[in-house]
């Protein structure tokens, strides 16, 4: 039994570190080398675009917070998409209780409605999946990778909801101790000496849940999920519409 526990502790800890490293390195590479370093030879804001930087900021904030541009499409897509992203954010905030101490009051307060938030997020995801199957135009442009991400996130949500209830619920204190130990800078070196932090081995579903989250982190930099970061580097969104008043210099012409 001790050997199995060591394998689980070592494997789960190593997977978490590998996933975080691939996620961070992949996002950095995409943002810096593909988004930031790519020159924009033309002034191509999507009109009507504000003529000053503050107006562009407000427009982008409206897109990010309220999905303003998505609201111009079908109301079902807007509602399901906005609910999914909003509940996803709330659940991320709720999970901060495992990473920080003391836990802020707002994070504790979310615990009373966490189950409801998870159900709403799951329903929104199911609507997005069904829409891809039933809408002919959407189904035509949907790739297998799109379904993979949707079902992966659904699996994460379902296992997360199950972990809240017996007999799947792990010992919360053990979970937090495991995560807090992983966050210590000396823990990766302990793995080299075969001293991994102790994972809650009393619940196999916890390992499955963490494994699915790690898979999402690993896949994130190589998927369409990078739109969450790439949006801020989109020239059609972040450029000021002032080509008639301010001369735009092609970056390729500099130097």
JSON list of C-alpha atoms in Angstrom, two decimals:
[
{"chain": "A", "resi": 1, "resn": "UNK", "atom": "CA", "xyz": [0.00, 0.00, 0.00]},
{"chain": "A", "resi": 2, "resn": "UNK", "atom": "CA", "xyz": [2.86, 2.34, 0.83]},
{"chain": "A", "resi": 3, "resn": "UNK", "atom": "CA", "xyz": [4.35, 1.81, -2.61]},
{"chain": "A", "resi": 4, "resn": "UNK", "atom": "CA", "xyz": [1.07, 2.68, -4.34]},
{"chain": "A", "resi": 5, "resn": "UNK", "atom": "CA", "xyz": [0.71, 5.83, -2.24]},
{"chain": "A", "resi": 6, "resn": "UNK", "atom": "CA", "xyz": [4.23, 6.92, -3.16]},
{"chain": "A", "resi": 7, "resn": "UNK", "atom": "CA", "xyz": [3.50, 6.39, -6.86]},
{"chain": "A", "resi": 8, "resn": "UNK", "atom": "CA", "xyz": [0.28, 8.42, -6.61]},
{"chain": "A", "resi": 9, "resn": "UNK", "atom": "CA", "xyz": [1.99, 11.23, -4.69]},
{"chain": "A", "resi": 10, "resn": "UNK", "atom": "CA", "xyz": [4.94, 11.32, -7.05]},
{"chain": "A", "resi": 11, "resn": "UNK", "atom": "CA", "xyz": [2.87, 11.01, -10.22]},
{"chain": "A", "resi": 12, "resn": "UNK", "atom": "CA", "xyz": [0.25, 13.60, -9.28]},
{"chain": "A", "resi": 13, "resn": "UNK", "atom": "CA", "xyz": [2.83, 16.12, -8.07]},
{"chain": "A", "resi": 14, "resn": "UNK", "atom": "CA", "xyz": [4.98, 15.70, -11.18]},
{"chain": "A", "resi": 15, "resn": "UNK", "atom": "CA", "xyz": [1.92, 16.04, -13.43]},
{"chain": "A", "resi": 16, "resn": "UNK", "atom": "CA", "xyz": [0.90, 19.31, -11.76]},
{"chain": "A", "resi": 17, "resn": "UNK", "atom": "CA", "xyz": [4.38, 20.82, -12.16]},
{"chain": "A", "resi": 18, "resn": "UNK", "atom": "CA", "xyz": [4.66, 19.66, -15.77]},
{"chain": "A", "resi": 19, "resn": "UNK", "atom": "CA", "xyz": [1.22, 21.08, -16.62]},
{"chain": "A", "resi": 20, "resn": "UNK", "atom": "CA", "xyz": [1.93, 24.46, -15.00]},
{"chain": "A", "resi": 21, "resn": "UNK", "atom": "CA", "xyz": [5.31, 24.71, -16.76]},
{"chain": "A", "resi": 22, "resn": "UNK", "atom": "CA", "xyz": [3.89, 23.83, -20.19]},
{"chain": "A", "resi": 23, "resn": "UNK", "atom": "CA", "xyz": [0.99, 26.22, -19.67]},
{"chain": "A", "resi": 24, "resn": "UNK", "atom": "CA", "xyz": [3.21, 29.13, -18.59]},
{"chain": "A", "resi": 25, "resn": "UNK", "atom": "CA", "xyz": [5.90, 28.51, -21.23]},
{"chain": "A", "resi": 26, "resn": "UNK", "atom": "CA", "xyz": [3.33, 27.97, -23.99]},
{"chain": "A", "resi": 27, "resn": "UNK", "atom": "CA", "xyz": [1.33, 31.09, -23.19]},
{"chain": "A", "resi": 28, "resn": "UNK", "atom": "CA", "xyz": [4.52, 33.18, -22.93]},
{"chain": "A", "resi": 29, "resn": "UNK", "atom": "CA", "xyz": [5.77, 31.92, -26.30]},
{"chain": "A", "resi": 30, "resn": "UNK", "atom": "CA", "xyz": [2.44, 32.59, -28.00]},
{"chain": "A", "resi": 31, "resn": "UNK", "atom": "CA", "xyz": [2.00, 36.04, -26.48]},
{"chain": "A", "resi": 32, "resn": "UNK", "atom": "CA", "xyz": [5.53, 37.30, -26.97]},
{"chain": "A", "resi": 33, "resn": "UNK", "atom": "CA", "xyz": [6.72, 35.68, -30.19]},
{"chain": "A", "resi": 34, "resn": "UNK", "atom": "CA", "xyz": [3.44, 35.33, -32.10]},
{"chain": "A", "resi": 35, "resn": "UNK", "atom": "CA", "xyz": [1.24, 38.16, -30.79]},
{"chain": "A", "resi": 36, "resn": "UNK", "atom": "CA", "xyz": [3.48, 40.92, -29.46]},
{"chain": "A", "resi": 37, "resn": "UNK", "atom": "CA", "xyz": [6.39, 40.55, -31.95]},
{"chain": "A", "resi": 38, "resn": "UNK", "atom": "CA", "xyz": [4.18, 40.31, -35.03]},
{"chain": "A", "resi": 39, "resn": "UNK", "atom": "CA", "xyz": [4.25, 43.72, -36.78]},
{"chain": "A", "resi": 40, "resn": "UNK", "atom": "CA", "xyz": [1.05, 45.42, -37.89]},
{"chain": "A", "resi": 41, "resn": "UNK", "atom": "CA", "xyz": [1.83, 47.08, -41.24]},
{"chain": "A", "resi": 42, "resn": "UNK", "atom": "CA", "xyz": [-1.62, 48.64, -41.62]},
{"chain": "A", "resi": 43, "resn": "UNK", "atom": "CA", "xyz": [-4.05, 50.58, -39.48]},
{"chain": "A", "resi": 44, "resn": "UNK", "atom": "CA", "xyz": [-6.97, 48.16, -39.37]},
{"chain": "A", "resi": 45, "resn": "UNK", "atom": "CA", "xyz": [-9.32, 49.00, -36.48]},
{"chain": "A", "resi": 46, "resn": "UNK", "atom": "CA", "xyz": [-12.79, 47.51, -36.74]},
{"chain": "A", "resi": 47, "resn": "UNK", "atom": "CA", "xyz": [-15.03, 50.49, -37.32]},
{"chain": "A", "resi": 48, "resn": "UNK", "atom": "CA", "xyz": [-16.85, 52.17, -35.76]},
{"chain": "A", "resi": 49, "resn": "UNK", "atom": "CA", "xyz": [-13.87, 52.33, -33.43]},
{"chain": "A", "resi": 50, "resn": "UNK", "atom": "CA", "xyz": [-13.22, 55.13, -30.89]},
{"chain": "A", "resi": 51, "resn": "UNK", "atom": "CA", "xyz": [-10.78, 57.85, -31.89]},
{"chain": "A", "resi": 52, "resn": "UNK", "atom": "CA", "xyz": [-8.92, 57.90, -28.55]},
{"chain": "A", "resi": 53, "resn": "UNK", "atom": "CA", "xyz": [-7.23, 55.35, -26.30]},
{"chain": "A", "resi": 54, "resn": "UNK", "atom": "CA", "xyz": [-9.75, 55.70, -23.46]},
{"chain": "A", "resi": 55, "resn": "UNK", "atom": "CA", "xyz": [-12.59, 54.95, -25.85]},
{"chain": "A", "resi": 56, "resn": "UNK", "atom": "CA", "xyz": [-10.76, 51.84, -27.07]},
{"chain": "A", "resi": 57, "resn": "UNK", "atom": "CA", "xyz": [-10.30, 50.76, -23.44]},
{"chain": "A", "resi": 58, "resn": "UNK", "atom": "CA", "xyz": [-14.03, 51.14, -22.75]},
{"chain": "A", "resi": 59, "resn": "UNK", "atom": "CA", "xyz": [-14.93, 49.22, -25.90]},
{"chain": "A", "resi": 60, "resn": "UNK", "atom": "CA", "xyz": [-12.59, 46.34, -25.06]},
{"chain": "A", "resi": 61, "resn": "UNK", "atom": "CA", "xyz": [-13.86, 46.31, -21.48]},
{"chain": "A", "resi": 62, "resn": "UNK", "atom": "CA", "xyz": [-17.40, 46.00, -22.79]},
{"chain": "A", "resi": 63, "resn": "UNK", "atom": "CA", "xyz": [-16.38, 43.06, -24.96]},
{"chain": "A", "resi": 64, "resn": "UNK", "atom": "CA", "xyz": [-14.50, 41.30, -22.16]},
{"chain": "A", "resi": 65, "resn": "UNK", "atom": "CA", "xyz": [-16.96, 41.87, -19.31]},
{"chain": "A", "resi": 66, "resn": "UNK", "atom": "CA", "xyz": [-20.30, 41.86, -21.11]},
{"chain": "A", "resi": 67, "resn": "UNK", "atom": "CA", "xyz": [-19.57, 40.14, -24.45]},
{"chain": "A", "resi": 68, "resn": "UNK", "atom": "CA", "xyz": [-20.95, 43.21, -26.21]},
{"chain": "A", "resi": 69, "resn": "UNK", "atom": "CA", "xyz": [-19.96, 42.04, -29.69]},
{"chain": "A", "resi": 70, "resn": "UNK", "atom": "CA", "xyz": [-21.34, 38.54, -29.09]},
{"chain": "A", "resi": 71, "resn": "UNK", "atom": "CA", "xyz": [-24.69, 40.04, -28.09]},
{"chain": "A", "resi": 72, "resn": "UNK", "atom": "CA", "xyz": [-25.12, 41.13, -31.71]},
{"chain": "A", "resi": 73, "resn": "UNK", "atom": "CA", "xyz": [-25.50, 37.48, -32.69]},
{"chain": "A", "resi": 74, "resn": "UNK", "atom": "CA", "xyz": [-28.04, 34.94, -31.43]},
{"chain": "A", "resi": 75, "resn": "UNK", "atom": "CA", "xyz": [-29.34, 35.57, -27.92]},
{"chain": "A", "resi": 76, "resn": "UNK", "atom": "CA", "xyz": [-28.96, 31.90, -26.98]},
{"chain": "A", "resi": 77, "resn": "UNK", "atom": "CA", "xyz": [-25.26, 31.90, -27.85]},
{"chain": "A", "resi": 78, "resn": "UNK", "atom": "CA", "xyz": [-24.76, 35.16, -25.96]},
{"chain": "A", "resi": 79, "resn": "UNK", "atom": "CA", "xyz": [-26.56, 33.93, -22.83]},
{"chain": "A", "resi": 80, "resn": "UNK", "atom": "CA", "xyz": [-24.86, 30.52, -22.77]},
{"chain": "A", "resi": 81, "resn": "UNK", "atom": "CA", "xyz": [-21.41, 31.95, -23.56]},
{"chain": "A", "resi": 82, "resn": "UNK", "atom": "CA", "xyz": [-21.65, 34.72, -20.99]},
{"chain": "A", "resi": 83, "resn": "UNK", "atom": "CA", "xyz": [-22.99, 32.39, -18.26]},
{"chain": "A", "resi": 84, "resn": "UNK", "atom": "CA", "xyz": [-20.23, 29.88, -18.94]},
{"chain": "A", "resi": 85, "resn": "UNK", "atom": "CA", "xyz": [-17.44, 32.45, -18.68]},
{"chain": "A", "resi": 86, "resn": "UNK", "atom": "CA", "xyz": [-18.97, 34.21, -15.66]},
{"chain": "A", "resi": 87, "resn": "UNK", "atom": "CA", "xyz": [-19.52, 31.01, -13.67]},
{"chain": "A", "resi": 88, "resn": "UNK", "atom": "CA", "xyz": [-16.06, 29.80, -14.70]},
{"chain": "A", "resi": 89, "resn": "UNK", "atom": "CA", "xyz": [-14.60, 32.98, -13.19]},
{"chain": "A", "resi": 90, "resn": "UNK", "atom": "CA", "xyz": [-16.62, 32.53, -9.99]},
{"chain": "A", "resi": 91, "resn": "UNK", "atom": "CA", "xyz": [-15.40, 28.95, -9.60]},
{"chain": "A", "resi": 92, "resn": "UNK", "atom": "CA", "xyz": [-11.80, 30.04, -10.14]},
{"chain": "A", "resi": 93, "resn": "UNK", "atom": "CA", "xyz": [-12.25, 32.59, -7.35]},
{"chain": "A", "resi": 94, "resn": "UNK", "atom": "CA", "xyz": [-13.83, 29.92, -5.15]},
{"chain": "A", "resi": 95, "resn": "UNK", "atom": "CA", "xyz": [-10.85, 27.63, -5.67]},
{"chain": "A", "resi": 96, "resn": "UNK", "atom": "CA", "xyz": [-8.54, 30.30, -4.25]},
{"chain": "A", "resi": 97, "resn": "UNK", "atom": "CA", "xyz": [-9.38, 28.86, -0.83]},
{"chain": "A", "resi": 98, "resn": "UNK", "atom": "CA", "xyz": [-6.91, 26.06, -1.57]},
{"chain": "A", "resi": 99, "resn": "UNK", "atom": "CA", "xyz": [-4.09, 28.42, -2.57]},
{"chain": "A", "resi": 100, "resn": "UNK", "atom": "CA", "xyz": [-4.14, 31.25, -0.02]},
{"chain": "A", "resi": 101, "resn": "UNK", "atom": "CA", "xyz": [-4.34, 31.67, 3.72]},
{"chain": "A", "resi": 102, "resn": "UNK", "atom": "CA", "xyz": [-6.21, 33.28, 5.34]},
{"chain": "A", "resi": 103, "resn": "UNK", "atom": "CA", "xyz": [-9.11, 32.85, 2.96]},
{"chain": "A", "resi": 104, "resn": "UNK", "atom": "CA", "xyz": [-10.89, 36.14, 2.04]},
{"chain": "A", "resi": 105, "resn": "UNK", "atom": "CA", "xyz": [-14.52, 36.48, 3.06]},
{"chain": "A", "resi": 106, "resn": "UNK", "atom": "CA", "xyz": [-15.77, 36.73, -0.52]},
{"chain": "A", "resi": 107, "resn": "UNK", "atom": "CA", "xyz": [-14.21, 33.34, -1.31]},
{"chain": "A", "resi": 108, "resn": "UNK", "atom": "CA", "xyz": [-15.82, 31.80, 1.78]},
{"chain": "A", "resi": 109, "resn": "UNK", "atom": "CA", "xyz": [-19.19, 33.32, 0.84]},
{"chain": "A", "resi": 110, "resn": "UNK", "atom": "CA", "xyz": [-19.09, 31.71, -2.59]},
{"chain": "A", "resi": 111, "resn": "UNK", "atom": "CA", "xyz": [-19.04, 28.31, -0.89]},
{"chain": "A", "resi": 112, "resn": "UNK", "atom": "CA", "xyz": [-22.75, 28.54, -0.08]},
{"chain": "A", "resi": 113, "resn": "UNK", "atom": "CA", "xyz": [-23.66, 28.82, -3.78]},
{"chain": "A", "resi": 114, "resn": "UNK", "atom": "CA", "xyz": [-20.76, 26.89, -5.32]},
{"chain": "A", "resi": 115, "resn": "UNK", "atom": "CA", "xyz": [-22.98, 23.90, -6.16]},
{"chain": "A", "resi": 116, "resn": "UNK", "atom": "CA", "xyz": [-25.52, 26.16, -7.89]},
{"chain": "A", "resi": 117, "resn": "UNK", "atom": "CA", "xyz": [-22.72, 27.90, -9.81]},
{"chain": "A", "resi": 118, "resn": "UNK", "atom": "CA", "xyz": [-21.40, 24.53, -10.98]},
{"chain": "A", "resi": 119, "resn": "UNK", "atom": "CA", "xyz": [-24.84, 23.43, -12.18]},
{"chain": "A", "resi": 120, "resn": "UNK", "atom": "CA", "xyz": [-25.38, 26.68, -14.12]},
{"chain": "A", "resi": 121, "resn": "UNK", "atom": "CA", "xyz": [-21.95, 26.32, -15.72]},
{"chain": "A", "resi": 122, "resn": "UNK", "atom": "CA", "xyz": [-22.69, 22.72, -16.68]},
{"chain": "A", "resi": 123, "resn": "UNK", "atom": "CA", "xyz": [-26.04, 23.65, -18.24]},
{"chain": "A", "resi": 124, "resn": "UNK", "atom": "CA", "xyz": [-24.42, 26.49, -20.20]},
{"chain": "A", "resi": 125, "resn": "UNK", "atom": "CA", "xyz": [-21.79, 24.08, -21.50]},
{"chain": "A", "resi": 126, "resn": "UNK", "atom": "CA", "xyz": [-24.44, 21.56, -22.55]},
{"chain": "A", "resi": 127, "resn": "UNK", "atom": "CA", "xyz": [-26.28, 24.30, -24.45]},
{"chain": "A", "resi": 128, "resn": "UNK", "atom": "CA", "xyz": [-23.06, 25.17, -26.32]},
{"chain": "A", "resi": 129, "resn": "UNK", "atom": "CA", "xyz": [-22.52, 21.49, -27.19]},
{"chain": "A", "resi": 130, "resn": "UNK", "atom": "CA", "xyz": [-26.10, 20.92, -28.36]},
{"chain": "A", "resi": 131, "resn": "UNK", "atom": "CA", "xyz": [-25.95, 24.11, -30.43]},
{"chain": "A", "resi": 132, "resn": "UNK", "atom": "CA", "xyz": [-22.89, 22.79, -32.27]},
{"chain": "A", "resi": 133, "resn": "UNK", "atom": "CA", "xyz": [-24.76, 19.59, -33.10]},
{"chain": "A", "resi": 134, "resn": "UNK", "atom": "CA", "xyz": [-28.08, 21.15, -34.13]},
{"chain": "A", "resi": 135, "resn": "UNK", "atom": "CA", "xyz": [-27.02, 24.35, -35.90]},
{"chain": "A", "resi": 136, "resn": "UNK", "atom": "CA", "xyz": [-25.98, 23.36, -39.42]},
{"chain": "A", "resi": 137, "resn": "UNK", "atom": "CA", "xyz": [-23.64, 26.31, -40.03]},
{"chain": "A", "resi": 138, "resn": "UNK", "atom": "CA", "xyz": [-21.93, 25.90, -36.65]},
{"chain": "A", "resi": 139, "resn": "UNK", "atom": "CA", "xyz": [-21.62, 22.13, -37.10]},
{"chain": "A", "resi": 140, "resn": "UNK", "atom": "CA", "xyz": [-19.95, 22.66, -40.50]},
{"chain": "A", "resi": 141, "resn": "UNK", "atom": "CA", "xyz": [-17.13, 24.80, -39.05]},
{"chain": "A", "resi": 142, "resn": "UNK", "atom": "CA", "xyz": [-16.72, 22.79, -35.82]},
{"chain": "A", "resi": 143, "resn": "UNK", "atom": "CA", "xyz": [-13.55, 20.72, -35.59]},
{"chain": "A", "resi": 144, "resn": "UNK", "atom": "CA", "xyz": [-12.96, 17.65, -33.40]},
{"chain": "A", "resi": 145, "resn": "UNK", "atom": "CA", "xyz": [-10.69, 19.84, -31.26]},
{"chain": "A", "resi": 146, "resn": "UNK", "atom": "CA", "xyz": [-13.67, 22.06, -30.44]},
{"chain": "A", "resi": 147, "resn": "UNK", "atom": "CA", "xyz": [-15.65, 19.11, -29.11]},
{"chain": "A", "resi": 148, "resn": "UNK", "atom": "CA", "xyz": [-12.59, 17.88, -27.22]},
{"chain": "A", "resi": 149, "resn": "UNK", "atom": "CA", "xyz": [-12.28, 21.15, -25.26]},
{"chain": "A", "resi": 150, "resn": "UNK", "atom": "CA", "xyz": [-16.01, 21.29, -24.53]},
{"chain": "A", "resi": 151, "resn": "UNK", "atom": "CA", "xyz": [-16.19, 17.72, -23.24]},
{"chain": "A", "resi": 152, "resn": "UNK", "atom": "CA", "xyz": [-12.95, 18.13, -21.30]},
{"chain": "A", "resi": 153, "resn": "UNK", "atom": "CA", "xyz": [-14.32, 21.14, -19.43]},
{"chain": "A", "resi": 154, "resn": "UNK", "atom": "CA", "xyz": [-17.63, 19.34, -18.88]},
{"chain": "A", "resi": 155, "resn": "UNK", "atom": "CA", "xyz": [-15.72, 16.41, -17.36]},
{"chain": "A", "resi": 156, "resn": "UNK", "atom": "CA", "xyz": [-13.87, 18.81, -15.05]},
{"chain": "A", "resi": 157, "resn": "UNK", "atom": "CA", "xyz": [-17.13, 20.40, -13.92]},
{"chain": "A", "resi": 158, "resn": "UNK", "atom": "CA", "xyz": [-18.89, 17.05, -13.40]},
{"chain": "A", "resi": 159, "resn": "UNK", "atom": "CA", "xyz": [-16.04, 15.58, -11.35]},
{"chain": "A", "resi": 160, "resn": "UNK", "atom": "CA", "xyz": [-15.83, 18.83, -9.38]},
{"chain": "A", "resi": 161, "resn": "UNK", "atom": "CA", "xyz": [-19.54, 18.65, -8.52]},
{"chain": "A", "resi": 162, "resn": "UNK", "atom": "CA", "xyz": [-19.20, 15.00, -7.51]},
{"chain": "A", "resi": 163, "resn": "UNK", "atom": "CA", "xyz": [-16.31, 15.84, -5.19]},
{"chain": "A", "resi": 164, "resn": "UNK", "atom": "CA", "xyz": [-18.67, 17.96, -3.11]},
{"chain": "A", "resi": 165, "resn": "UNK", "atom": "CA", "xyz": [-20.73, 14.94, -2.09]},
{"chain": "A", "resi": 166, "resn": "UNK", "atom": "CA", "xyz": [-20.18, 11.65, -0.31]},
{"chain": "A", "resi": 167, "resn": "UNK", "atom": "CA", "xyz": [-18.77, 9.11, -0.99]},
{"chain": "A", "resi": 168, "resn": "UNK", "atom": "CA", "xyz": [-16.50, 11.05, -3.37]},
{"chain": "A", "resi": 169, "resn": "UNK", "atom": "CA", "xyz": [-15.68, 13.96, -1.08]},
{"chain": "A", "resi": 170, "resn": "UNK", "atom": "CA", "xyz": [-11.98, 13.96, -0.04]},
{"chain": "A", "resi": 171, "resn": "UNK", "atom": "CA", "xyz": [-10.63, 15.36, 3.20]},
{"chain": "A", "resi": 172, "resn": "UNK", "atom": "CA", "xyz": [-10.56, 19.12, 2.50]},
{"chain": "A", "resi": 173, "resn": "UNK", "atom": "CA", "xyz": [-7.70, 19.80, 4.92]},
{"chain": "A", "resi": 174, "resn": "UNK", "atom": "CA", "xyz": [-5.56, 17.16, 3.20]},
{"chain": "A", "resi": 175, "resn": "UNK", "atom": "CA", "xyz": [-6.36, 18.69, -0.19]},
{"chain": "A", "resi": 176, "resn": "UNK", "atom": "CA", "xyz": [-5.35, 22.15, 0.96]},
{"chain": "A", "resi": 177, "resn": "UNK", "atom": "CA", "xyz": [-2.19, 20.87, 2.64]},
{"chain": "A", "resi": 178, "resn": "UNK", "atom": "CA", "xyz": [-1.25, 19.08, -0.60]},
{"chain": "A", "resi": 179, "resn": "UNK", "atom": "CA", "xyz": [-1.77, 22.18, -2.76]},
{"chain": "A", "resi": 180, "resn": "UNK", "atom": "CA", "xyz": [-0.07, 24.54, -0.31]},
{"chain": "A", "resi": 181, "resn": "UNK", "atom": "CA", "xyz": [2.92, 22.17, -0.23]},
{"chain": "A", "resi": 182, "resn": "UNK", "atom": "CA", "xyz": [3.09, 22.17, -4.02]},
{"chain": "A", "resi": 183, "resn": "UNK", "atom": "CA", "xyz": [3.29, 25.96, -3.96]},
{"chain": "A", "resi": 184, "resn": "UNK", "atom": "CA", "xyz": [6.43, 26.00, -1.81]},
{"chain": "A", "resi": 185, "resn": "UNK", "atom": "CA", "xyz": [9.56, 26.75, -3.87]},
{"chain": "A", "resi": 186, "resn": "UNK", "atom": "CA", "xyz": [11.53, 23.92, -2.27]},
{"chain": "A", "resi": 187, "resn": "UNK", "atom": "CA", "xyz": [8.95, 21.22, -3.10]},
{"chain": "A", "resi": 188, "resn": "UNK", "atom": "CA", "xyz": [10.17, 20.57, -6.70]},
{"chain": "A", "resi": 189, "resn": "UNK", "atom": "CA", "xyz": [13.62, 19.81, -5.29]},
{"chain": "A", "resi": 190, "resn": "UNK", "atom": "CA", "xyz": [12.04, 17.38, -2.83]},
{"chain": "A", "resi": 191, "resn": "UNK", "atom": "CA", "xyz": [10.69, 15.45, -5.79]},
{"chain": "A", "resi": 192, "resn": "UNK", "atom": "CA", "xyz": [14.28, 14.90, -6.91]},
{"chain": "A", "resi": 193, "resn": "UNK", "atom": "CA", "xyz": [15.00, 13.32, -3.54]},
{"chain": "A", "resi": 194, "resn": "UNK", "atom": "CA", "xyz": [11.84, 11.20, -3.78]},
{"chain": "A", "resi": 195, "resn": "UNK", "atom": "CA", "xyz": [9.98, 13.14, -1.06]},
{"chain": "A", "resi": 196, "resn": "UNK", "atom": "CA", "xyz": [6.74, 14.20, -2.76]},
{"chain": "A", "resi": 197, "resn": "UNK", "atom": "CA", "xyz": [3.92, 15.97, -0.89]},
{"chain": "A", "resi": 198, "resn": "UNK", "atom": "CA", "xyz": [1.13, 13.72, 0.33]},
{"chain": "A", "resi": 199, "resn": "UNK", "atom": "CA", "xyz": [-1.89, 13.71, -1.96]},
{"chain": "A", "resi": 200, "resn": "UNK", "atom": "CA", "xyz": [-5.36, 12.78, -0.63]},
{"chain": "A", "resi": 201, "resn": "UNK", "atom": "CA", "xyz": [-5.20, 9.14, -1.72]},
{"chain": "A", "resi": 202, "resn": "UNK", "atom": "CA", "xyz": [-8.51, 8.38, 0.01]},
{"chain": "A", "resi": 203, "resn": "UNK", "atom": "CA", "xyz": [-10.33, 9.69, -3.08]},
{"chain": "A", "resi": 204, "resn": "UNK", "atom": "CA", "xyz": [-9.48, 8.45, -6.56]},
{"chain": "A", "resi": 205, "resn": "UNK", "atom": "CA", "xyz": [-11.87, 10.97, -8.10]},
{"chain": "A", "resi": 206, "resn": "UNK", "atom": "CA", "xyz": [-9.73, 13.82, -6.77]},
{"chain": "A", "resi": 207, "resn": "UNK", "atom": "CA", "xyz": [-6.76, 12.51, -8.75]},
{"chain": "A", "resi": 208, "resn": "UNK", "atom": "CA", "xyz": [-8.98, 12.24, -11.84]},
{"chain": "A", "resi": 209, "resn": "UNK", "atom": "CA", "xyz": [-10.23, 15.80, -11.35]},
{"chain": "A", "resi": 210, "resn": "UNK", "atom": "CA", "xyz": [-6.70, 17.18, -10.97]},
{"chain": "A", "resi": 211, "resn": "UNK", "atom": "CA", "xyz": [-5.52, 15.14, -13.94]},
{"chain": "A", "resi": 212, "resn": "UNK", "atom": "CA", "xyz": [-8.25, 16.60, -16.14]},
{"chain": "A", "resi": 213, "resn": "UNK", "atom": "CA", "xyz": [-7.36, 20.12, -15.02]},
{"chain": "A", "resi": 214, "resn": "UNK", "atom": "CA", "xyz": [-3.70, 19.44, -15.84]},
{"chain": "A", "resi": 215, "resn": "UNK", "atom": "CA", "xyz": [-4.69, 18.15, -19.27]},
{"chain": "A", "resi": 216, "resn": "UNK", "atom": "CA", "xyz": [-6.59, 21.40, -19.88]},
{"chain": "A", "resi": 217, "resn": "UNK", "atom": "CA", "xyz": [-3.58, 23.47, -18.81]},
{"chain": "A", "resi": 218, "resn": "UNK", "atom": "CA", "xyz": [-1.28, 21.50, -21.11]},
{"chain": "A", "resi": 219, "resn": "UNK", "atom": "CA", "xyz": [-3.64, 21.82, -24.07]},
{"chain": "A", "resi": 220, "resn": "UNK", "atom": "CA", "xyz": [-4.46, 25.49, -23.46]},
{"chain": "A", "resi": 221, "resn": "UNK", "atom": "CA", "xyz": [-1.50, 27.15, -25.29]},
{"chain": "A", "resi": 222, "resn": "UNK", "atom": "CA", "xyz": [-2.05, 25.00, -28.37]},
{"chain": "A", "resi": 223, "resn": "UNK", "atom": "CA", "xyz": [-5.80, 25.51, -28.68]},
{"chain": "A", "resi": 224, "resn": "UNK", "atom": "CA", "xyz": [-8.42, 28.11, -29.51]},
{"chain": "A", "resi": 225, "resn": "UNK", "atom": "CA", "xyz": [-8.62, 28.82, -25.78]},
{"chain": "A", "resi": 226, "resn": "UNK", "atom": "CA", "xyz": [-5.78, 31.27, -26.39]},
{"chain": "A", "resi": 227, "resn": "UNK", "atom": "CA", "xyz": [-8.45, 33.68, -27.63]},
{"chain": "A", "resi": 228, "resn": "UNK", "atom": "CA", "xyz": [-8.78, 34.72, -23.98]},
{"chain": "A", "resi": 229, "resn": "UNK", "atom": "CA", "xyz": [-5.29, 36.22, -24.22]},
{"chain": "A", "resi": 230, "resn": "UNK", "atom": "CA", "xyz": [-5.02, 36.91, -27.94]},
{"chain": "A", "resi": 231, "resn": "UNK", "atom": "CA", "xyz": [-8.04, 39.21, -27.89]},
{"chain": "A", "resi": 232, "resn": "UNK", "atom": "CA", "xyz": [-5.97, 41.94, -26.22]},
{"chain": "A", "resi": 233, "resn": "UNK", "atom": "CA", "xyz": [-3.44, 41.79, -29.08]},
{"chain": "A", "resi": 234, "resn": "UNK", "atom": "CA", "xyz": [-6.01, 41.92, -31.88]},
{"chain": "A", "resi": 235, "resn": "UNK", "atom": "CA", "xyz": [-5.30, 45.03, -34.01]},
{"chain": "A", "resi": 236, "resn": "UNK", "atom": "CA", "xyz": [-8.93, 45.28, -35.05]},
{"chain": "A", "resi": 237, "resn": "UNK", "atom": "CA", "xyz": [-9.79, 45.77, -31.36]},
{"chain": "A", "resi": 238, "resn": "UNK", "atom": "CA", "xyz": [-6.86, 47.59, -29.77]},
{"chain": "A", "resi": 239, "resn": "UNK", "atom": "CA", "xyz": [-6.10, 50.14, -32.49]},
{"chain": "A", "resi": 240, "resn": "UNK", "atom": "CA", "xyz": [-7.37, 53.71, -32.27]},
{"chain": "A", "resi": 241, "resn": "UNK", "atom": "CA", "xyz": [-9.37, 54.86, -35.27]},
{"chain": "A", "resi": 242, "resn": "UNK", "atom": "CA", "xyz": [-7.32, 58.00, -36.01]},
{"chain": "A", "resi": 243, "resn": "UNK", "atom": "CA", "xyz": [-5.57, 57.42, -39.38]},
{"chain": "A", "resi": 244, "resn": "UNK", "atom": "CA", "xyz": [-6.74, 60.83, -40.65]},
{"chain": "A", "resi": 245, "resn": "UNK", "atom": "CA", "xyz": [-5.26, 62.78, -37.73]},
{"chain": "A", "resi": 246, "resn": "UNK", "atom": "CA", "xyz": [-2.20, 60.73, -36.71]},
{"chain": "A", "resi": 247, "resn": "UNK", "atom": "CA", "xyz": [0.18, 59.22, -39.22]},
{"chain": "A", "resi": 248, "resn": "UNK", "atom": "CA", "xyz": [0.66, 55.48, -38.70]},
{"chain": "A", "resi": 249, "resn": "UNK", "atom": "CA", "xyz": [4.21, 54.25, -39.25]},
{"chain": "A", "resi": 250, "resn": "UNK", "atom": "CA", "xyz": [4.62, 50.74, -40.59]},
{"chain": "A", "resi": 251, "resn": "UNK", "atom": "CA", "xyz": [6.83, 48.87, -38.06]},
{"chain": "A", "resi": 252, "resn": "UNK", "atom": "CA", "xyz": [8.67, 47.25, -40.98]},
{"chain": "A", "resi": 253, "resn": "UNK", "atom": "CA", "xyz": [9.77, 50.71, -42.11]},
{"chain": "A", "resi": 254, "resn": "UNK", "atom": "CA", "xyz": [11.42, 51.60, -38.79]},
{"chain": "A", "resi": 255, "resn": "UNK", "atom": "CA", "xyz": [15.19, 51.50, -38.64]}
]
